mmCIF file of C-alpha atoms in Angstrom:
data_model
loop_
_atom_site.group_PDB
_atom_site.id
_atom_site.type_symbol
_atom_site.label_atom_id
_atom_site.label_comp_id
_atom_site.label_asym_id
_atom_site.label_seq_id
_atom_site.Cartn_x
_atom_site.Cartn_y
_atom_site.Cartn_z
ATOM 1 C CA UNK A 1 -1.844 -11.387 -74.469
ATOM 2 C CA UNK A 2 -1.162 -13.667 -71.521
ATOM 3 C CA UNK A 3 -2.126 -17.185 -72.726
ATOM 4 C CA UNK A 4 -3.401 -18.000 -69.239
ATOM 5 C CA UNK A 5 -6.131 -15.285 -69.204
ATOM 6 C CA UNK A 6 -9.381 -16.801 -67.921
ATOM 7 C CA UNK A 7 -11.691 -17.929 -70.735
ATOM 8 C CA UNK A 8 -14.800 -16.238 -69.264
ATOM 9 C CA UNK A 9 -13.313 -12.803 -69.982
ATOM 10 C CA UNK A 10 -13.307 -13.491 -73.782
ATOM 11 C CA UNK A 11 -16.320 -14.351 -75.978
ATOM 12 C CA UNK A 12 -16.277 -18.105 -76.557
ATOM 13 C CA UNK A 13 -16.080 -17.991 -80.377
ATOM 14 C CA UNK A 14 -13.310 -15.397 -80.334
ATOM 15 C CA UNK A 15 -11.595 -17.242 -77.517
ATOM 16 C CA UNK A 16 -11.533 -20.465 -79.530
ATOM 17 C CA UNK A 17 -10.121 -18.649 -82.553
ATOM 18 C CA UNK A 18 -7.394 -16.953 -80.545
ATOM 19 C CA UNK A 19 -6.594 -20.169 -78.734
ATOM 20 C CA UNK A 20 -6.258 -22.001 -82.046
ATOM 21 C CA UNK A 21 -3.896 -19.364 -83.419
ATOM 22 C CA UNK A 22 -1.722 -19.355 -80.303
ATOM 23 C CA UNK A 23 -1.536 -23.143 -80.231
ATOM 24 C CA UNK A 24 -0.679 -23.282 -83.932
ATOM 25 C CA UNK A 25 2.096 -20.745 -83.398
ATOM 26 C CA UNK A 26 3.495 -22.782 -80.533
ATOM 27 C CA UNK A 27 3.493 -26.004 -82.516
ATOM 28 C CA UNK A 28 5.095 -24.431 -85.579
ATOM 29 C CA UNK A 29 7.667 -22.550 -83.536
ATOM 30 C CA UNK A 30 8.582 -25.500 -81.340
ATOM 31 C CA UNK A 31 8.366 -23.302 -78.226
ATOM 32 C CA UNK A 32 6.965 -24.846 -75.052
ATOM 33 C CA UNK A 33 5.084 -21.737 -73.840
ATOM 34 C CA UNK A 34 2.455 -23.756 -72.018
ATOM 35 C CA UNK A 35 5.005 -25.576 -69.889
ATOM 36 C CA UNK A 36 3.871 -29.104 -70.702
ATOM 37 C CA UNK A 37 0.713 -28.775 -72.819
ATOM 38 C CA UNK A 38 2.865 -28.985 -75.960
ATOM 39 C CA UNK A 39 5.405 -31.804 -76.353
ATOM 40 C CA UNK A 40 8.772 -30.692 -75.011
ATOM 41 C CA UNK A 41 11.970 -31.199 -77.039
ATOM 42 C CA UNK A 42 13.081 -34.813 -76.980
ATOM 43 C CA UNK A 43 16.124 -35.098 -79.227
ATOM 44 C CA UNK A 44 19.571 -34.241 -77.963
ATOM 45 C CA UNK A 45 19.929 -31.543 -80.627
ATOM 46 C CA UNK A 46 16.644 -29.899 -79.635
ATOM 47 C CA UNK A 47 17.422 -30.078 -75.923
ATOM 48 C CA UNK A 48 20.878 -28.555 -76.428
ATOM 49 C CA UNK A 49 19.470 -25.732 -78.557
ATOM 50 C CA UNK A 50 16.754 -24.944 -76.002
ATOM 51 C CA UNK A 51 19.316 -25.090 -73.182
ATOM 52 C CA UNK A 52 21.574 -22.599 -74.982
ATOM 53 C CA UNK A 53 18.622 -20.270 -75.522
ATOM 54 C CA UNK A 54 17.637 -20.509 -71.852
ATOM 55 C CA UNK A 55 21.200 -19.849 -70.696
ATOM 56 C CA UNK A 56 21.562 -16.836 -72.990
ATOM 57 C CA UNK A 57 18.337 -15.440 -71.520
ATOM 58 C CA UNK A 58 19.613 -15.908 -67.957
ATOM 59 C CA UNK A 59 17.325 -18.847 -67.165
ATOM 60 C CA UNK A 60 20.139 -20.916 -65.692
ATOM 61 C CA UNK A 61 18.042 -23.422 -63.747
ATOM 62 C CA UNK A 62 16.008 -24.270 -66.848
ATOM 63 C CA UNK A 63 19.228 -24.609 -68.843
ATOM 64 C CA UNK A 64 20.563 -27.097 -66.291
ATOM 65 C CA UNK A 65 17.343 -29.142 -66.465
ATOM 66 C CA UNK A 66 17.464 -29.273 -70.257
ATOM 67 C CA UNK A 67 21.122 -30.276 -70.329
ATOM 68 C CA UNK A 68 20.449 -32.930 -67.671
ATOM 69 C CA UNK A 69 17.764 -34.441 -69.912
ATOM 70 C CA UNK A 70 20.152 -34.380 -72.846
ATOM 71 C CA UNK A 71 22.825 -36.039 -70.678
ATOM 72 C CA UNK A 72 20.399 -38.837 -69.813
ATOM 73 C CA UNK A 73 19.939 -39.470 -73.534
ATOM 74 C CA UNK A 74 23.604 -39.244 -74.564
ATOM 75 C CA UNK A 75 26.225 -38.857 -71.863
ATOM 76 C CA UNK A 76 29.034 -39.004 -74.438
ATOM 77 C CA UNK A 77 28.021 -35.912 -76.419
ATOM 78 C CA UNK A 78 30.728 -33.285 -75.858
ATOM 79 C CA UNK A 79 28.206 -30.469 -76.421
ATOM 80 C CA UNK A 80 26.137 -31.819 -73.558
ATOM 81 C CA UNK A 81 29.070 -32.328 -71.195
ATOM 82 C CA UNK A 82 30.580 -28.881 -71.727
ATOM 83 C CA UNK A 83 27.183 -27.183 -71.841
ATOM 84 C CA UNK A 84 26.012 -28.843 -68.631
ATOM 85 C CA UNK A 85 29.230 -27.931 -66.817
ATOM 86 C CA UNK A 86 28.938 -24.334 -67.966
ATOM 87 C CA UNK A 87 25.263 -24.164 -66.964
ATOM 88 C CA UNK A 88 25.950 -25.644 -63.528
ATOM 89 C CA UNK A 89 28.547 -22.948 -62.847
ATOM 90 C CA UNK A 90 26.256 -20.210 -64.159
ATOM 91 C CA UNK A 91 23.430 -21.476 -61.958
ATOM 92 C CA UNK A 92 25.662 -21.531 -58.845
ATOM 93 C CA UNK A 93 27.365 -18.218 -59.622
ATOM 94 C CA UNK A 94 30.886 -19.635 -59.932
ATOM 95 C CA UNK A 95 32.950 -17.737 -62.502
ATOM 96 C CA UNK A 96 36.455 -16.629 -63.429
ATOM 97 C CA UNK A 97 36.258 -13.718 -61.013
ATOM 98 C CA UNK A 98 35.916 -16.055 -58.023
ATOM 99 C CA UNK A 99 38.990 -18.004 -59.125
ATOM 100 C CA UNK A 100 40.902 -14.803 -59.801
ATOM 101 C CA UNK A 101 40.157 -13.495 -56.294
ATOM 102 C CA UNK A 102 41.435 -16.737 -54.756
ATOM 103 C CA UNK A 103 44.617 -16.696 -56.848
ATOM 104 C CA UNK A 104 45.286 -13.057 -55.981
ATOM 105 C CA UNK A 105 44.782 -13.799 -52.293
ATOM 106 C CA UNK A 106 47.386 -16.573 -52.445
ATOM 107 C CA UNK A 107 49.993 -14.543 -54.334
ATOM 108 C CA UNK A 108 49.518 -11.343 -52.363
ATOM 109 C CA UNK A 109 48.109 -9.407 -55.327
ATOM 110 C CA UNK A 110 44.705 -8.754 -53.824
ATOM 111 C CA UNK A 111 45.758 -5.930 -51.522
ATOM 112 C CA UNK A 112 47.112 -5.992 -47.941
ATOM 113 C CA UNK A 113 46.960 -9.477 -46.491
ATOM 114 C CA UNK A 114 46.779 -8.378 -42.887
ATOM 115 C CA UNK A 115 49.154 -8.988 -39.996
ATOM 116 C CA UNK A 116 52.565 -10.525 -40.437
ATOM 117 C CA UNK A 117 53.259 -14.037 -39.232
ATOM 118 C CA UNK A 118 55.097 -12.697 -36.178
ATOM 119 C CA UNK A 119 52.275 -10.316 -35.286
ATOM 120 C CA UNK A 120 49.763 -13.155 -35.499
ATOM 121 C CA UNK A 121 51.784 -15.252 -33.085
ATOM 122 C CA UNK A 122 52.889 -18.031 -35.424
ATOM 123 C CA UNK A 123 53.581 -21.297 -33.641
ATOM 124 C CA UNK A 124 57.244 -22.082 -33.049
ATOM 125 C CA UNK A 125 56.892 -25.823 -32.353
ATOM 126 C CA UNK A 126 56.598 -26.633 -36.051
ATOM 127 C CA UNK A 127 58.794 -27.582 -38.989
ATOM 128 C CA UNK A 128 58.780 -25.241 -41.969
ATOM 129 C CA UNK A 129 59.950 -25.077 -45.566
ATOM 130 C CA UNK A 130 63.733 -24.557 -45.699
ATOM 131 C CA UNK A 131 63.813 -24.290 -41.901
ATOM 132 C CA UNK A 132 62.084 -20.907 -42.018
ATOM 133 C CA UNK A 133 61.108 -19.285 -38.715
ATOM 134 C CA UNK A 134 58.082 -17.125 -39.490
ATOM 135 C CA UNK A 135 57.493 -16.237 -35.831
ATOM 136 C CA UNK A 136 60.840 -14.438 -35.677
ATOM 137 C CA UNK A 137 60.397 -12.200 -38.711
ATOM 138 C CA UNK A 138 57.898 -9.545 -39.731
ATOM 139 C CA UNK A 139 58.678 -9.960 -43.434
ATOM 140 C CA UNK A 140 56.403 -12.989 -43.820
ATOM 141 C CA UNK A 141 52.667 -12.558 -44.334
ATOM 142 C CA UNK A 142 50.375 -15.232 -42.970
ATOM 143 C CA UNK A 143 48.026 -16.438 -45.718
ATOM 144 C CA UNK A 144 44.657 -17.411 -44.292
ATOM 145 C CA UNK A 145 42.993 -20.327 -46.039
ATOM 146 C CA UNK A 146 39.870 -19.425 -44.108
ATOM 147 C CA UNK A 147 39.633 -16.093 -45.911
ATOM 148 C CA UNK A 148 36.586 -15.361 -48.036
ATOM 149 C CA UNK A 149 38.289 -15.723 -51.469
ATOM 150 C CA UNK A 150 39.354 -19.278 -50.594
ATOM 151 C CA UNK A 151 36.168 -20.325 -48.847
ATOM 152 C CA UNK A 152 34.154 -18.951 -51.754
ATOM 153 C CA UNK A 153 35.706 -21.674 -53.898
ATOM 154 C CA UNK A 154 35.688 -24.492 -51.347
ATOM 155 C CA UNK A 155 31.970 -23.959 -50.861
ATOM 156 C CA UNK A 156 31.471 -25.146 -54.444
ATOM 157 C CA UNK A 157 33.307 -28.452 -53.918
ATOM 158 C CA UNK A 158 30.448 -30.822 -54.906
ATOM 159 C CA UNK A 159 29.603 -29.022 -58.152
ATOM 160 C CA UNK A 160 33.308 -28.574 -58.978
ATOM 161 C CA UNK A 161 33.835 -32.323 -58.630
ATOM 162 C CA UNK A 162 30.906 -33.082 -60.906
ATOM 163 C CA UNK A 163 32.068 -30.581 -63.531
ATOM 164 C CA UNK A 164 35.537 -32.122 -63.348
ATOM 165 C CA UNK A 165 34.048 -35.469 -64.357
ATOM 166 C CA UNK A 166 31.895 -33.877 -67.048
ATOM 167 C CA UNK A 167 34.322 -31.462 -68.688
ATOM 168 C CA UNK A 168 37.902 -32.154 -67.600
ATOM 169 C CA UNK A 169 37.847 -35.971 -67.556
ATOM 170 C CA UNK A 170 34.968 -36.350 -70.010
ATOM 171 C CA UNK A 171 36.003 -33.806 -72.645
ATOM 172 C CA UNK A 172 39.367 -32.037 -72.343
ATOM 173 C CA UNK A 173 41.320 -35.137 -71.298
ATOM 174 C CA UNK A 174 39.276 -37.611 -73.353
ATOM 175 C CA UNK A 175 41.079 -37.909 -76.672
ATOM 176 C CA UNK A 176 38.208 -39.871 -78.213
ATOM 177 C CA UNK A 177 35.469 -37.582 -76.880
ATOM 178 C CA UNK A 178 35.313 -35.197 -79.829
ATOM 179 C CA UNK A 179 36.481 -32.062 -78.024
ATOM 180 C CA UNK A 180 39.489 -31.541 -80.311
ATOM 181 C CA UNK A 181 37.210 -31.272 -83.345
ATOM 182 C CA UNK A 182 34.368 -29.402 -81.620
ATOM 183 C CA UNK A 183 33.134 -26.005 -82.807
ATOM 184 C CA UNK A 184 35.396 -23.091 -81.769
ATOM 185 C CA UNK A 185 32.750 -21.577 -79.493
ATOM 186 C CA UNK A 186 32.329 -24.852 -77.614
ATOM 187 C CA UNK A 187 36.089 -25.249 -77.255
ATOM 188 C CA UNK A 188 36.417 -21.739 -75.792
ATOM 189 C CA UNK A 189 33.752 -22.527 -73.204
ATOM 190 C CA UNK A 190 35.355 -25.878 -72.449
ATOM 191 C CA UNK A 191 38.811 -24.391 -71.898
ATOM 192 C CA UNK A 192 37.426 -21.740 -69.556
ATOM 193 C CA UNK A 193 35.289 -24.176 -67.556
ATOM 194 C CA UNK A 194 38.185 -26.640 -67.400
ATOM 195 C CA UNK A 195 40.594 -24.004 -66.110
ATOM 196 C CA UNK A 196 38.248 -22.882 -63.346
ATOM 197 C CA UNK A 197 37.505 -26.481 -62.422
ATOM 198 C CA UNK A 198 41.015 -27.895 -62.198
ATOM 199 C CA UNK A 199 42.336 -25.019 -60.083
ATOM 200 C CA UNK A 200 39.276 -24.684 -57.840
ATOM 201 C CA UNK A 201 39.450 -28.402 -57.083
ATOM 202 C CA UNK A 202 43.074 -28.216 -55.931
ATOM 203 C CA UNK A 203 42.413 -25.074 -53.889
ATOM 204 C CA UNK A 204 39.829 -27.166 -52.044
ATOM 205 C CA UNK A 205 42.301 -30.037 -51.618
ATOM 206 C CA UNK A 206 44.969 -27.715 -50.196
ATOM 207 C CA UNK A 207 42.458 -26.190 -47.796
ATOM 208 C CA UNK A 208 41.449 -29.666 -46.580
ATOM 209 C CA UNK A 209 45.021 -30.955 -46.155
ATOM 210 C CA UNK A 210 46.209 -27.869 -44.284
ATOM 211 C CA UNK A 211 43.197 -28.192 -41.986
ATOM 212 C CA UNK A 212 43.779 -31.884 -41.313
ATOM 213 C CA UNK A 213 47.408 -31.402 -40.230
ATOM 214 C CA UNK A 214 46.978 -27.927 -38.713
ATOM 215 C CA UNK A 215 49.446 -26.559 -41.220
ATOM 216 C CA UNK A 216 50.018 -22.868 -41.859
ATOM 217 C CA UNK A 217 50.781 -21.039 -45.096
ATOM 218 C CA UNK A 218 52.981 -17.963 -45.503
ATOM 219 C CA UNK A 219 53.968 -15.573 -48.237
ATOM 220 C CA UNK A 220 57.545 -14.328 -48.481
ATOM 221 C CA UNK A 221 57.780 -11.250 -50.746
ATOM 222 C CA UNK A 222 61.573 -11.217 -51.057
ATOM 223 C CA UNK A 223 63.191 -14.281 -52.672
ATOM 224 C CA UNK A 224 62.005 -13.669 -56.245
ATOM 225 C CA UNK A 225 60.241 -11.039 -58.310
ATOM 226 C CA UNK A 226 56.833 -12.523 -57.499
ATOM 227 C CA UNK A 227 57.663 -13.721 -53.990
ATOM 228 C CA UNK A 228 57.233 -17.235 -52.648
ATOM 229 C CA UNK A 229 54.807 -19.349 -50.692
ATOM 230 C CA UNK A 230 56.063 -21.644 -47.957
ATOM 231 C CA UNK A 231 54.438 -23.765 -45.298
ATOM 232 C CA UNK A 232 54.808 -24.975 -41.728
ATOM 233 C CA UNK A 233 53.332 -28.049 -40.063
ATOM 234 C CA UNK A 234 53.641 -29.902 -36.736
ATOM 235 C CA UNK A 235 55.864 -32.730 -38.091
ATOM 236 C CA UNK A 236 58.030 -33.520 -41.076
ATOM 237 C CA UNK A 237 55.422 -35.968 -42.374
ATOM 238 C CA UNK A 238 52.742 -33.292 -42.105
ATOM 239 C CA UNK A 239 54.966 -30.822 -43.924
ATOM 240 C CA UNK A 240 55.418 -33.295 -46.786
ATOM 241 C CA UNK A 241 51.643 -33.583 -47.060
ATOM 242 C CA UNK A 242 51.091 -29.831 -47.308
ATOM 243 C CA UNK A 243 53.999 -29.543 -49.758
ATOM 244 C CA UNK A 244 52.305 -32.188 -51.898
ATOM 245 C CA UNK A 245 49.011 -30.313 -51.801
ATOM 246 C CA UNK A 246 50.737 -27.088 -52.822
ATOM 247 C CA UNK A 247 52.596 -28.810 -55.654
ATOM 248 C CA UNK A 248 49.337 -30.243 -56.988
ATOM 249 C CA UNK A 249 47.834 -26.759 -56.802
ATOM 250 C CA UNK A 250 50.806 -25.418 -58.779
ATOM 251 C CA UNK A 251 50.369 -28.133 -61.424
ATOM 252 C CA UNK A 252 46.657 -27.282 -61.668
ATOM 253 C CA UNK A 253 47.469 -23.587 -62.023
ATOM 254 C CA UNK A 254 49.942 -24.380 -64.803
ATOM 255 C CA UNK A 255 47.378 -26.536 -66.611
ATOM 256 C CA UNK A 256 44.665 -23.923 -66.140
ATOM 257 C CA UNK A 257 46.905 -21.220 -67.584
ATOM 258 C CA UNK A 258 47.672 -23.433 -70.588
ATOM 259 C CA UNK A 259 43.982 -23.983 -71.322
ATOM 260 C CA UNK A 260 43.366 -20.243 -71.053
ATOM 261 C CA UNK A 261 46.176 -19.612 -73.547
ATOM 262 C CA UNK A 262 44.534 -22.015 -75.981
ATOM 263 C CA UNK A 263 41.224 -20.277 -75.441
ATOM 264 C CA UNK A 264 42.546 -16.771 -76.026
ATOM 265 C CA UNK A 265 44.230 -17.769 -79.278
ATOM 266 C CA UNK A 266 40.822 -17.618 -80.943
ATOM 267 C CA UNK A 267 38.979 -14.937 -78.979
ATOM 268 C CA UNK A 268 39.424 -11.602 -77.275
ATOM 269 C CA UNK A 269 39.472 -13.038 -73.754
ATOM 270 C CA UNK A 270 40.704 -10.220 -71.559
ATOM 271 C CA UNK A 271 39.479 -11.841 -68.353
ATOM 272 C CA UNK A 272 40.988 -15.148 -69.379
ATOM 273 C CA UNK A 273 44.303 -13.399 -70.031
ATOM 274 C CA UNK A 274 44.347 -11.704 -66.619
ATOM 275 C CA UNK A 275 43.380 -14.929 -64.885
ATOM 276 C CA UNK A 276 46.024 -16.824 -66.848
ATOM 277 C CA UNK A 277 48.670 -14.395 -65.641
ATOM 278 C CA UNK A 278 47.547 -14.864 -62.042
ATOM 279 C CA UNK A 279 47.661 -18.648 -62.403
ATOM 280 C CA UNK A 280 51.164 -18.594 -63.881
ATOM 281 C CA UNK A 281 52.302 -16.430 -60.977
ATOM 282 C CA UNK A 282 50.688 -18.815 -58.498
ATOM 283 C CA UNK A 283 52.642 -21.704 -59.990
ATOM 284 C CA UNK A 284 55.854 -19.662 -59.797
ATOM 285 C CA UNK A 285 55.442 -18.619 -56.150
ATOM 286 C CA UNK A 286 54.682 -22.205 -55.118
ATOM 287 C CA UNK A 287 57.791 -23.602 -56.817
ATOM 288 C CA UNK A 288 60.058 -20.748 -55.704
ATOM 289 C CA UNK A 289 60.820 -22.416 -52.341
ATOM 290 C CA UNK A 290 59.167 -25.836 -52.583
ATOM 291 C CA UNK A 291 60.714 -28.726 -54.509
ATOM 292 C CA UNK A 292 57.925 -30.168 -56.660
ATOM 293 C CA UNK A 293 60.175 -32.366 -58.798
#
């Protein structure tokens, strides 16, 4: 029976009896069915447990609210930090598939990338990696950073930055934060969230830097088994900036792949394995023609 059924539709005596039974059940079960009429969970443990239940049921916004309350009470609790980061991504719809699509776009594994650099009229008044001349060859594919797989990630920049502080800086990289001794399930979630976060953040940085200097990115399928990325920019100083952004992206991809390896050691993580392979390839194609030493 809906607990909010109007009282006048039930005989008063029976209504009081039913109401008493429902209320007793709520109190004993610790479930806040009435949305405020019964005291809500106040301890960190209770808030975390309710948040996990809400997330498992698909109630992502409620899970975020519960984790936020737990974070206000104890911002050092690794369960809260990892759980809140995971809930924020679930609530925004950011997952491993979004990161995988972006990585595949960058390494040319997501299908045809469109016109070659020459066909797109690449600018000639620029300086490029290794003195490449993309406008004079049809072998190079122009890689658009404005494409949907990239912009899908950059659109999450504010939440990615917050999750970086919560999970990457606050848990995975915090040796005294308790993550190393956390429960296996929590560690698996943390590794996955950390991998998505560190790479997505550097994809956003690369997109910003290339935009600021009007740099262009290209994919060369020939120099190695996986191909190579290289860049062009108006000046040598600009080219050094985009090279730096790409090197940081490669480092993030390498770190993300490492965390996914640690995650899959204790679980059947097929998606994590595929994503890890894509991230390792991304690191390889960045370093194939760019000196990141």
